[in-house]
PDB file of C-alpha atoms and ligand atoms in Angstrom:
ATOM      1  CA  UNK A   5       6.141   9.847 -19.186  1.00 93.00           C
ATOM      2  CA  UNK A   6       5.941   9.610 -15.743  1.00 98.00           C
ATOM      3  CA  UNK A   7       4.212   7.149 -14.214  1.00 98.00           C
ATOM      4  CA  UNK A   8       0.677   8.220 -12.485  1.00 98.00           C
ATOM      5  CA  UNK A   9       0.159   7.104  -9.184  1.00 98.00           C
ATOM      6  CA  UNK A  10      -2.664   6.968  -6.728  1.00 98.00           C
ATOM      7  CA  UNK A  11      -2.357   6.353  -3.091  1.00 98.00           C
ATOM      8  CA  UNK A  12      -4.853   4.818  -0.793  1.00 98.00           C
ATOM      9  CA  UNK A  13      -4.911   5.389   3.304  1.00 98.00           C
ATOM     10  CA  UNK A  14      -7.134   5.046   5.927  1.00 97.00           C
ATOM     11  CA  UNK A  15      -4.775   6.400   9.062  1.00 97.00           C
ATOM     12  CA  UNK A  16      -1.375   8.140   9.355  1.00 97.00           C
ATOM     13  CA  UNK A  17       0.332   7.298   6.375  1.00 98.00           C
ATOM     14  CA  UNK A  18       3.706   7.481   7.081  1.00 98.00           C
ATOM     15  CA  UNK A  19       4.412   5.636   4.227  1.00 98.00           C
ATOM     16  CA  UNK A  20       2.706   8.240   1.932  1.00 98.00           C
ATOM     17  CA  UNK A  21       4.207  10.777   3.635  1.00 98.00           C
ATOM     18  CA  UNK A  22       7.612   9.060   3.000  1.00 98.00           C
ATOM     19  CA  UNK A  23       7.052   7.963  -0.431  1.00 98.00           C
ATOM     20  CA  UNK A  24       5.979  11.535  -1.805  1.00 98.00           C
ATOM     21  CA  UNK A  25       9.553  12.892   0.095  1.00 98.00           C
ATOM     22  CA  UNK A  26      11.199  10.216  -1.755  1.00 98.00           C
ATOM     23  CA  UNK A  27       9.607  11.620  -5.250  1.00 98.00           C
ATOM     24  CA  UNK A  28      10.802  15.235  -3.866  1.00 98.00           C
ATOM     25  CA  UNK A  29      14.155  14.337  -3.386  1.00 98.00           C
ATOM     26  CA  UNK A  30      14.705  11.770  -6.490  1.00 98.00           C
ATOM     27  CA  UNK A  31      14.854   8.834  -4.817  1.00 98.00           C
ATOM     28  CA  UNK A  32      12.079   7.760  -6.585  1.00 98.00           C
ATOM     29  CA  UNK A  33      12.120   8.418 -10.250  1.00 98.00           C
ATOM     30  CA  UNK A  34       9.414   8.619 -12.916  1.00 98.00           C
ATOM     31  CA  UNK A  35       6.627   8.781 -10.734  1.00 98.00           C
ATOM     32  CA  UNK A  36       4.073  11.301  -9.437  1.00 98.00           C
ATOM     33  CA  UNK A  37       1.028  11.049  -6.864  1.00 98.00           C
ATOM     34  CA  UNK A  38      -1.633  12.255  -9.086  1.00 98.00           C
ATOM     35  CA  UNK A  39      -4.547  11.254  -6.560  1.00 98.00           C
ATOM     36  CA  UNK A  40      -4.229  10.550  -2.288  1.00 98.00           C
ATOM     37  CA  UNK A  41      -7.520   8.501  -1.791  1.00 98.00           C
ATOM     38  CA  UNK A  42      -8.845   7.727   1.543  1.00 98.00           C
ATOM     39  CA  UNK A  43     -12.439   6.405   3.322  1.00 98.00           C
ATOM     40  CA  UNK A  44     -11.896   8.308   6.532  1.00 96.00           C
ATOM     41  CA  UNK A  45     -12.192  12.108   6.460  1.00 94.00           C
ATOM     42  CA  UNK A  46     -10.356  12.303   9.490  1.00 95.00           C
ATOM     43  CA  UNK A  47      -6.784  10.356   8.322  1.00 98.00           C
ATOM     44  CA  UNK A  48      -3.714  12.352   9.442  1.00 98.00           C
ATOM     45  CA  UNK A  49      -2.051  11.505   5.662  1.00 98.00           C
ATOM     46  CA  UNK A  50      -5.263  13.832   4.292  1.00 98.00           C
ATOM     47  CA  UNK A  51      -4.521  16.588   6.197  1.00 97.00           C
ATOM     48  CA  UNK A  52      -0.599  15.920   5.131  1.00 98.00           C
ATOM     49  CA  UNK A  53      -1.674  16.067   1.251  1.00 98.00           C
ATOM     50  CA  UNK A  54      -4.128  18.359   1.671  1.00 98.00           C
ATOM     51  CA  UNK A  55      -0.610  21.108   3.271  1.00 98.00           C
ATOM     52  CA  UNK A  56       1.284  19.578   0.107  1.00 98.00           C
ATOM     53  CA  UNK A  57      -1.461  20.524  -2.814  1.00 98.00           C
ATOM     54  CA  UNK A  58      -1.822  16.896  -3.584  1.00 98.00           C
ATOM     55  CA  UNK A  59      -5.434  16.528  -5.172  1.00 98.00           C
ATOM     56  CA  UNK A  60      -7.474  14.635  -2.583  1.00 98.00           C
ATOM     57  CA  UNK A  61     -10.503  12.566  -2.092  1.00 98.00           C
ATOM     58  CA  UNK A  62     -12.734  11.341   0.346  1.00 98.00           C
ATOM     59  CA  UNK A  63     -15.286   8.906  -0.012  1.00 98.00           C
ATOM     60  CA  UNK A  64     -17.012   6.758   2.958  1.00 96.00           C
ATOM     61  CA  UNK A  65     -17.477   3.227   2.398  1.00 96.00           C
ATOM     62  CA  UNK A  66     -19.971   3.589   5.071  1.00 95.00           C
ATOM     63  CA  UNK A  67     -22.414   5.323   2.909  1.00 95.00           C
ATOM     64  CA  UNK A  68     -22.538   2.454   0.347  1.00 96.00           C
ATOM     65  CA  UNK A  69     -24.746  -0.811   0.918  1.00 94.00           C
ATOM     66  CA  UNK A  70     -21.551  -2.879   0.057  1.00 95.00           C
ATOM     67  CA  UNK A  71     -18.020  -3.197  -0.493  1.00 95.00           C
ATOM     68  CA  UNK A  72     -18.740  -3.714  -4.667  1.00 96.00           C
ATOM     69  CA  UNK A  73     -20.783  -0.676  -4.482  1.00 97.00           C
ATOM     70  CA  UNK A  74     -18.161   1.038  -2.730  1.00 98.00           C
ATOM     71  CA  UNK A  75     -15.304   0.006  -5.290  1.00 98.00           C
ATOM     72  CA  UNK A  76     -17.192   0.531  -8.099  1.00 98.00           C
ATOM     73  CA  UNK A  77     -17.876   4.328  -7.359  1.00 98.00           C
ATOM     74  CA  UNK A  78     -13.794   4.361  -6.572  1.00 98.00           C
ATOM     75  CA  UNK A  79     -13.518   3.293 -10.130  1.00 98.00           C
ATOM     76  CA  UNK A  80     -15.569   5.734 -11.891  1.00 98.00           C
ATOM     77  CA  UNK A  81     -14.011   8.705  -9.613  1.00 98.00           C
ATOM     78  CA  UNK A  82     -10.473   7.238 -10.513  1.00 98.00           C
ATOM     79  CA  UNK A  83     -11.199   6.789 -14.647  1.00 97.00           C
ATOM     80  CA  UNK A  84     -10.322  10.512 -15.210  1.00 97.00           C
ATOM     81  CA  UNK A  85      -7.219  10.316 -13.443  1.00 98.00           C
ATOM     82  CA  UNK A  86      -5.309   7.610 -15.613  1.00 98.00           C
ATOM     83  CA  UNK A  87      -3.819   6.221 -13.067  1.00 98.00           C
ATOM     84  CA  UNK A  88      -0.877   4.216 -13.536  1.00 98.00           C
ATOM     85  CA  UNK A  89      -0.208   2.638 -10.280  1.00 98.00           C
ATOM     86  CA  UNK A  90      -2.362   2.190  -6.790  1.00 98.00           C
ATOM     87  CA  UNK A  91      -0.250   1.897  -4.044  1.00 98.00           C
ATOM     88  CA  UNK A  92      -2.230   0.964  -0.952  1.00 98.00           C
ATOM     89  CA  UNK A  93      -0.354   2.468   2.248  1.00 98.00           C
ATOM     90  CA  UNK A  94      -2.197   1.279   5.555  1.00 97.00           C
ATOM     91  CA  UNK A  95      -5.382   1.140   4.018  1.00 97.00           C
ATOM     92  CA  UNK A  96      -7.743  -0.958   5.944  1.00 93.00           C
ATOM     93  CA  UNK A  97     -10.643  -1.904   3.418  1.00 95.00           C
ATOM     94  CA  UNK A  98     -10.502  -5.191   1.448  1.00 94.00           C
ATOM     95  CA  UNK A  99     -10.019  -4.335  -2.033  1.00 96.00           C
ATOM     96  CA  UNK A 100     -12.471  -6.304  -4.194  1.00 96.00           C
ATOM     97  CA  UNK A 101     -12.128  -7.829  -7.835  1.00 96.00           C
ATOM     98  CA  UNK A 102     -14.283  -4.496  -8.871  1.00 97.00           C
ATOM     99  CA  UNK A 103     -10.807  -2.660  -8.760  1.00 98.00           C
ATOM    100  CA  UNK A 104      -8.661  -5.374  -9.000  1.00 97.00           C
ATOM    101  CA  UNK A 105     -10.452  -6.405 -12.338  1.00 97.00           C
ATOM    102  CA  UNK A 106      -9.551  -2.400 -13.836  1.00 98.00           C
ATOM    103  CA  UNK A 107      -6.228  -2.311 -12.335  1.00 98.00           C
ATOM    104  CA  UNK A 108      -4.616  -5.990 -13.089  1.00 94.00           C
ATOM    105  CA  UNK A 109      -1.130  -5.866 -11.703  1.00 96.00           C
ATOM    106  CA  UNK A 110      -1.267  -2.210 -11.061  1.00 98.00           C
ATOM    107  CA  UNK A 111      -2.419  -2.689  -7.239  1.00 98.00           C
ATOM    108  CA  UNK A 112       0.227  -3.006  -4.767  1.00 98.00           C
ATOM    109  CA  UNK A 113       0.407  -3.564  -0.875  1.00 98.00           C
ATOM    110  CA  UNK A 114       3.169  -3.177   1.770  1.00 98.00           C
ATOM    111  CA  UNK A 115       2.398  -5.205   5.167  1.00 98.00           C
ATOM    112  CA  UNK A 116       4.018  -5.589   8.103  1.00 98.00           C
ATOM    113  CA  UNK A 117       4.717  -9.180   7.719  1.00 98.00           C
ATOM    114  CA  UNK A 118       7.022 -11.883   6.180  1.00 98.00           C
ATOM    115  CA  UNK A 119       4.023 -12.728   4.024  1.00 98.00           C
ATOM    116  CA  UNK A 120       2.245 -15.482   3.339  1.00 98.00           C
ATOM    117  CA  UNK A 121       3.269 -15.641   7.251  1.00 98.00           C
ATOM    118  CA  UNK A 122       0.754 -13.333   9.889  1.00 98.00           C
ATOM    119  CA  UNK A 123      -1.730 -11.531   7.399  1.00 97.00           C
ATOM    120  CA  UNK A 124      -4.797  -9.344   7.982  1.00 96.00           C
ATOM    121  CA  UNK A 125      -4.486  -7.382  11.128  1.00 96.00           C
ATOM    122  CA  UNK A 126      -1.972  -6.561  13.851  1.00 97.00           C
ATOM    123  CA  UNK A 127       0.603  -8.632  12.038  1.00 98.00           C
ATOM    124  CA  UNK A 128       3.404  -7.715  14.601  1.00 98.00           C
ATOM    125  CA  UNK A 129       1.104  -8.764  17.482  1.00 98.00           C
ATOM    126  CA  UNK A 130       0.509 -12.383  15.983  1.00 98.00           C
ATOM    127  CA  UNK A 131       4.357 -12.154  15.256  1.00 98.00           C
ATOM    128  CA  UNK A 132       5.011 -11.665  18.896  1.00 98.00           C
ATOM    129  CA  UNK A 133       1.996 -14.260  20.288  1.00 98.00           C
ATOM    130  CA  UNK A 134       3.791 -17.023  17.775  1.00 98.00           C
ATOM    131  CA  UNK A 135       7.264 -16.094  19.164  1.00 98.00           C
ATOM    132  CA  UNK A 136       9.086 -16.109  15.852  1.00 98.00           C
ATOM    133  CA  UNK A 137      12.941 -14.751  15.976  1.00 98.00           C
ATOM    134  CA  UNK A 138      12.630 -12.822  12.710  1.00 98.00           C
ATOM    135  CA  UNK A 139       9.728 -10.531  11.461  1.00 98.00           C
ATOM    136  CA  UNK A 140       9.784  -8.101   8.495  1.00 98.00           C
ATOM    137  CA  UNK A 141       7.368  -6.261   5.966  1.00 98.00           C
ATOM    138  CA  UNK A 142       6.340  -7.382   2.035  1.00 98.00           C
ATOM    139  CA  UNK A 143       5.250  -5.546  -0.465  1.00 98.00           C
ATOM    140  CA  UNK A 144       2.831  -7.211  -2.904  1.00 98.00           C
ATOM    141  CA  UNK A 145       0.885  -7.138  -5.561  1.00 98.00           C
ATOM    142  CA  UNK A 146      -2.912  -6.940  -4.877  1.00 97.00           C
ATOM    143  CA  UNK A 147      -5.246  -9.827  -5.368  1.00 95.00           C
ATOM    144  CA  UNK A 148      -8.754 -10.629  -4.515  1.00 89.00           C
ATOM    145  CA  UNK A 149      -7.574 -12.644  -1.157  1.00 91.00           C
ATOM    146  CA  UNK A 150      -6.755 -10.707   2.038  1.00 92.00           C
ATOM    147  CA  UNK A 151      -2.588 -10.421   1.896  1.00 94.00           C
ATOM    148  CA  UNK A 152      -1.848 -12.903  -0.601  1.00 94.00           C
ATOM    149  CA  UNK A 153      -0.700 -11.938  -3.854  1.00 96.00           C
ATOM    150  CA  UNK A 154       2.303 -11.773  -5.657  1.00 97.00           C
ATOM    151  CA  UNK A 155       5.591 -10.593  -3.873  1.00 98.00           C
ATOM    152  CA  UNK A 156       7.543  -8.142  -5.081  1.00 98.00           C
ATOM    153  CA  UNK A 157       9.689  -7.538  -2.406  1.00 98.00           C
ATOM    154  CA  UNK A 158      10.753  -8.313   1.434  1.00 98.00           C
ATOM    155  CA  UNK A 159      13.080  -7.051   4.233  1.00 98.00           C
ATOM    156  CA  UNK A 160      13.738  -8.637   7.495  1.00 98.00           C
ATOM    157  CA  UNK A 161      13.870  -7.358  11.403  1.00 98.00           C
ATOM    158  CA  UNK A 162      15.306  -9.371  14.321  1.00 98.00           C
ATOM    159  CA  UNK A 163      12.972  -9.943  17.124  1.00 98.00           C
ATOM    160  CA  UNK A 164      14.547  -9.518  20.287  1.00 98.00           C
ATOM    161  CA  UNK A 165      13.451 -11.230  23.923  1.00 96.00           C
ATOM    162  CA  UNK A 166      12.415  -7.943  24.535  1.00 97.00           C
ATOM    163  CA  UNK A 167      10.334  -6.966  21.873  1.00 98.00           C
ATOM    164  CA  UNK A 168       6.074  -6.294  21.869  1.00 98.00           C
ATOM    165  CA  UNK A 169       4.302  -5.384  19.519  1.00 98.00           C
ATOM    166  CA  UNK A 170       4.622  -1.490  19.975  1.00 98.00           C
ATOM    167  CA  UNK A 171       8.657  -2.034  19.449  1.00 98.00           C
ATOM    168  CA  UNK A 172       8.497  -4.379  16.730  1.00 98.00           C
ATOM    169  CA  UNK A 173       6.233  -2.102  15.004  1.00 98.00           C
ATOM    170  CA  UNK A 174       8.693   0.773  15.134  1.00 98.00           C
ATOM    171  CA  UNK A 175      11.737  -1.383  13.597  1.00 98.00           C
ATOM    172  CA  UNK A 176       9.516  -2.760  10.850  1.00 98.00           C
ATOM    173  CA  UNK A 177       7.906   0.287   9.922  1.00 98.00           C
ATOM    174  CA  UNK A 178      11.606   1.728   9.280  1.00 98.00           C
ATOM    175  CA  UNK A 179      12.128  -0.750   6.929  1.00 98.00           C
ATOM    176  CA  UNK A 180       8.616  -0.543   5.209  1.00 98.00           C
ATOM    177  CA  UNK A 181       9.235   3.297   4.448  1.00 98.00           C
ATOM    178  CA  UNK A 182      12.469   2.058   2.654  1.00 98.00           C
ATOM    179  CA  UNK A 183      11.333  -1.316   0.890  1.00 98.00           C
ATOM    180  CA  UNK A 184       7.827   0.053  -0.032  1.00 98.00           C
ATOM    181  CA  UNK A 185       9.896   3.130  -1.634  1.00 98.00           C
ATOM    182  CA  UNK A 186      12.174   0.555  -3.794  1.00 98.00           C
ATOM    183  CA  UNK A 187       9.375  -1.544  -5.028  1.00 98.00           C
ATOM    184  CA  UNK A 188       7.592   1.790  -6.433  1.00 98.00           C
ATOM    185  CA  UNK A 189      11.299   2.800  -7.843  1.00 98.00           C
ATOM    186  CA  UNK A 190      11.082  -0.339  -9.923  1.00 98.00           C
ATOM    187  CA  UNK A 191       7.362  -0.899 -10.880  1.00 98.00           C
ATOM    188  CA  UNK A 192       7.972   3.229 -11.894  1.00 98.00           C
ATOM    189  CA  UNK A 193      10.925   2.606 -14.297  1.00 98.00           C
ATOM    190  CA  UNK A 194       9.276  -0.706 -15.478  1.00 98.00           C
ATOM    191  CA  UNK A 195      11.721  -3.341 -14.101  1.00 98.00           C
ATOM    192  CA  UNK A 196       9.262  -5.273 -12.409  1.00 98.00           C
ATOM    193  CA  UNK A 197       7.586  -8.443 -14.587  1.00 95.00           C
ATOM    194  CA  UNK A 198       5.270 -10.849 -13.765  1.00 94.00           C
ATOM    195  CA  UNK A 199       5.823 -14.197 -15.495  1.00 94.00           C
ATOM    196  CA  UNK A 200       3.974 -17.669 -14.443  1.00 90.00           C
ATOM    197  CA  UNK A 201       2.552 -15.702 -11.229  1.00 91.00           C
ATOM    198  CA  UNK A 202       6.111 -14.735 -10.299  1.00 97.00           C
ATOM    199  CA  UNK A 203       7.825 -11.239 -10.135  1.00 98.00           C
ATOM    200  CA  UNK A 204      10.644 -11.151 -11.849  1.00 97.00           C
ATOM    201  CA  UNK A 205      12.781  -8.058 -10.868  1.00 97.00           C
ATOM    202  CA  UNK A 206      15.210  -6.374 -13.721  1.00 90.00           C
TER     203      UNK A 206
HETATM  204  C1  LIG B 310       1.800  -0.008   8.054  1.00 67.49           C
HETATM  205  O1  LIG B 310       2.511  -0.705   9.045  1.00 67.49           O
HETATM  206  C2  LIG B 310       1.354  -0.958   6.965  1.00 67.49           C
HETATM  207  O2  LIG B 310       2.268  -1.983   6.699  1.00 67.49           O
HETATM  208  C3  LIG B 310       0.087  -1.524   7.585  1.00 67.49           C
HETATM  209  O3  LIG B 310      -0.542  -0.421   8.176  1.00 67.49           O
HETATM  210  C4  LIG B 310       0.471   0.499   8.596  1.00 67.49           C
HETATM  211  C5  LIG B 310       0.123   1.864   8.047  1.00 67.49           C
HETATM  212  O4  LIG B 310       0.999   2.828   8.535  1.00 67.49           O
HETATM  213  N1  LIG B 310      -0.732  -2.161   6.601  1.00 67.49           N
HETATM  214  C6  LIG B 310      -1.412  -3.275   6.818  1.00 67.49           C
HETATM  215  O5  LIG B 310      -1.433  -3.840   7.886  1.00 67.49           O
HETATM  216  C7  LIG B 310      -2.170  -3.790   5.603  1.00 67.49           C
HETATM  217  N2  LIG B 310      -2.632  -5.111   5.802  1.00 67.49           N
HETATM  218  P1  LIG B 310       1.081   4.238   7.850  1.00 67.49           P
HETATM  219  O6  LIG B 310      -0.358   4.728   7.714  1.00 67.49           O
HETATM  220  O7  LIG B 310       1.869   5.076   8.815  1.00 67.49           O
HETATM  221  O8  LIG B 310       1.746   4.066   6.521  1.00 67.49           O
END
């Protein structure tokens, strides 16, 4: 059976975009978006699911009094779906333990940092302001802290003299489309185990 996954986004979800071309061509097997999720009506990866016949919803966190409220509703919405895998792709809400809790090890994050190294937001800039010589993008399992979690898997960029952020974006966002497409592969054809709060891989 294939596995069932949901994708969450808040912006222009190139990785979305990229993952569900993957699934097209084979690239990734066993797997199919059965849900795009999103808090902002207005994200560009909506309107790209929407043009694709992906089922779609929209809820906004800013109609909930808080972020439990908001994930609990997310829950119930997503219990029909049987979901086998959330795969968060540039979504920027703090997942709590409310979905966490109903999806252990099922929750997975790419950022665009050498984790535990630069989390929360505008990794690449804090790259950049720290001056480091290599950069990169992890993909994770989701836990109740902000960017921590489990790593699955990581891929490194070079950062040139010459780089800012807008450029060091654009070379580690390359490499996210490909990484966050392997880790799916594997977690999708069940070679990915976690064992004493390790993954194992094979
Ligand atoms: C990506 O660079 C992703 O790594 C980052 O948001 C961007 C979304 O781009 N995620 C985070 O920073 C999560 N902490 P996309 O919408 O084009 O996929």
């Amino acid at each position: 059976m294939k596995k069932r996954l949901a994708i969450f986004l808040s912006g222009r979800g190139s990785n979305f975009i990229n993952i569900h071309k993957n699934i097209l061509s084979g690239k990734i097997t066993n797997a199919e978006i059965v849900l795009v999720f999103s808090n902002n009506n207005d994200a560009e990866g909506i309107v790209y699911a929407k043009s694709n016949n992906l089922p779609t919803l929209i809820m906004d966190h800013k109609k909930f009094d808080d972020r439990k409220k908001f994930d609990q509703a997310i829950v119930d919405e997503l219990s029909s779906y049987n979901i086998d895998l959330i795969c968060l792709a540039g979504y920027m809400r703090i997942v709590s333990e409310i979905i966490i809790d109903s999806y252990d090890n099922k929750v997975i994050n790419i950022h665009p940092s050498l984790l535990p190294s630069f989390k929360g937001m505008n990794a690449q800039q804090q790259a950049i302001d720290y001056g480091v010589r290599y950069a990169g993008c992890t993909v994770h399992f989701v836990d109740q802290g902000v960017d921590t979690g489990k790593i699955i898997l990581q891929d490194v960029v070079d950062v040139g003299s010459d780089d800012d952020a807008s450029s060091l974006s654009a070379k580690i966002l390359a490499r996210e489309h490909i990484l966050y497409c392997k880790a799916i592969d594997l977690f999708c054809n069940d070679k990915l185990c976690v064992v004493d709060d390790k993954v194992i891989i094979g």
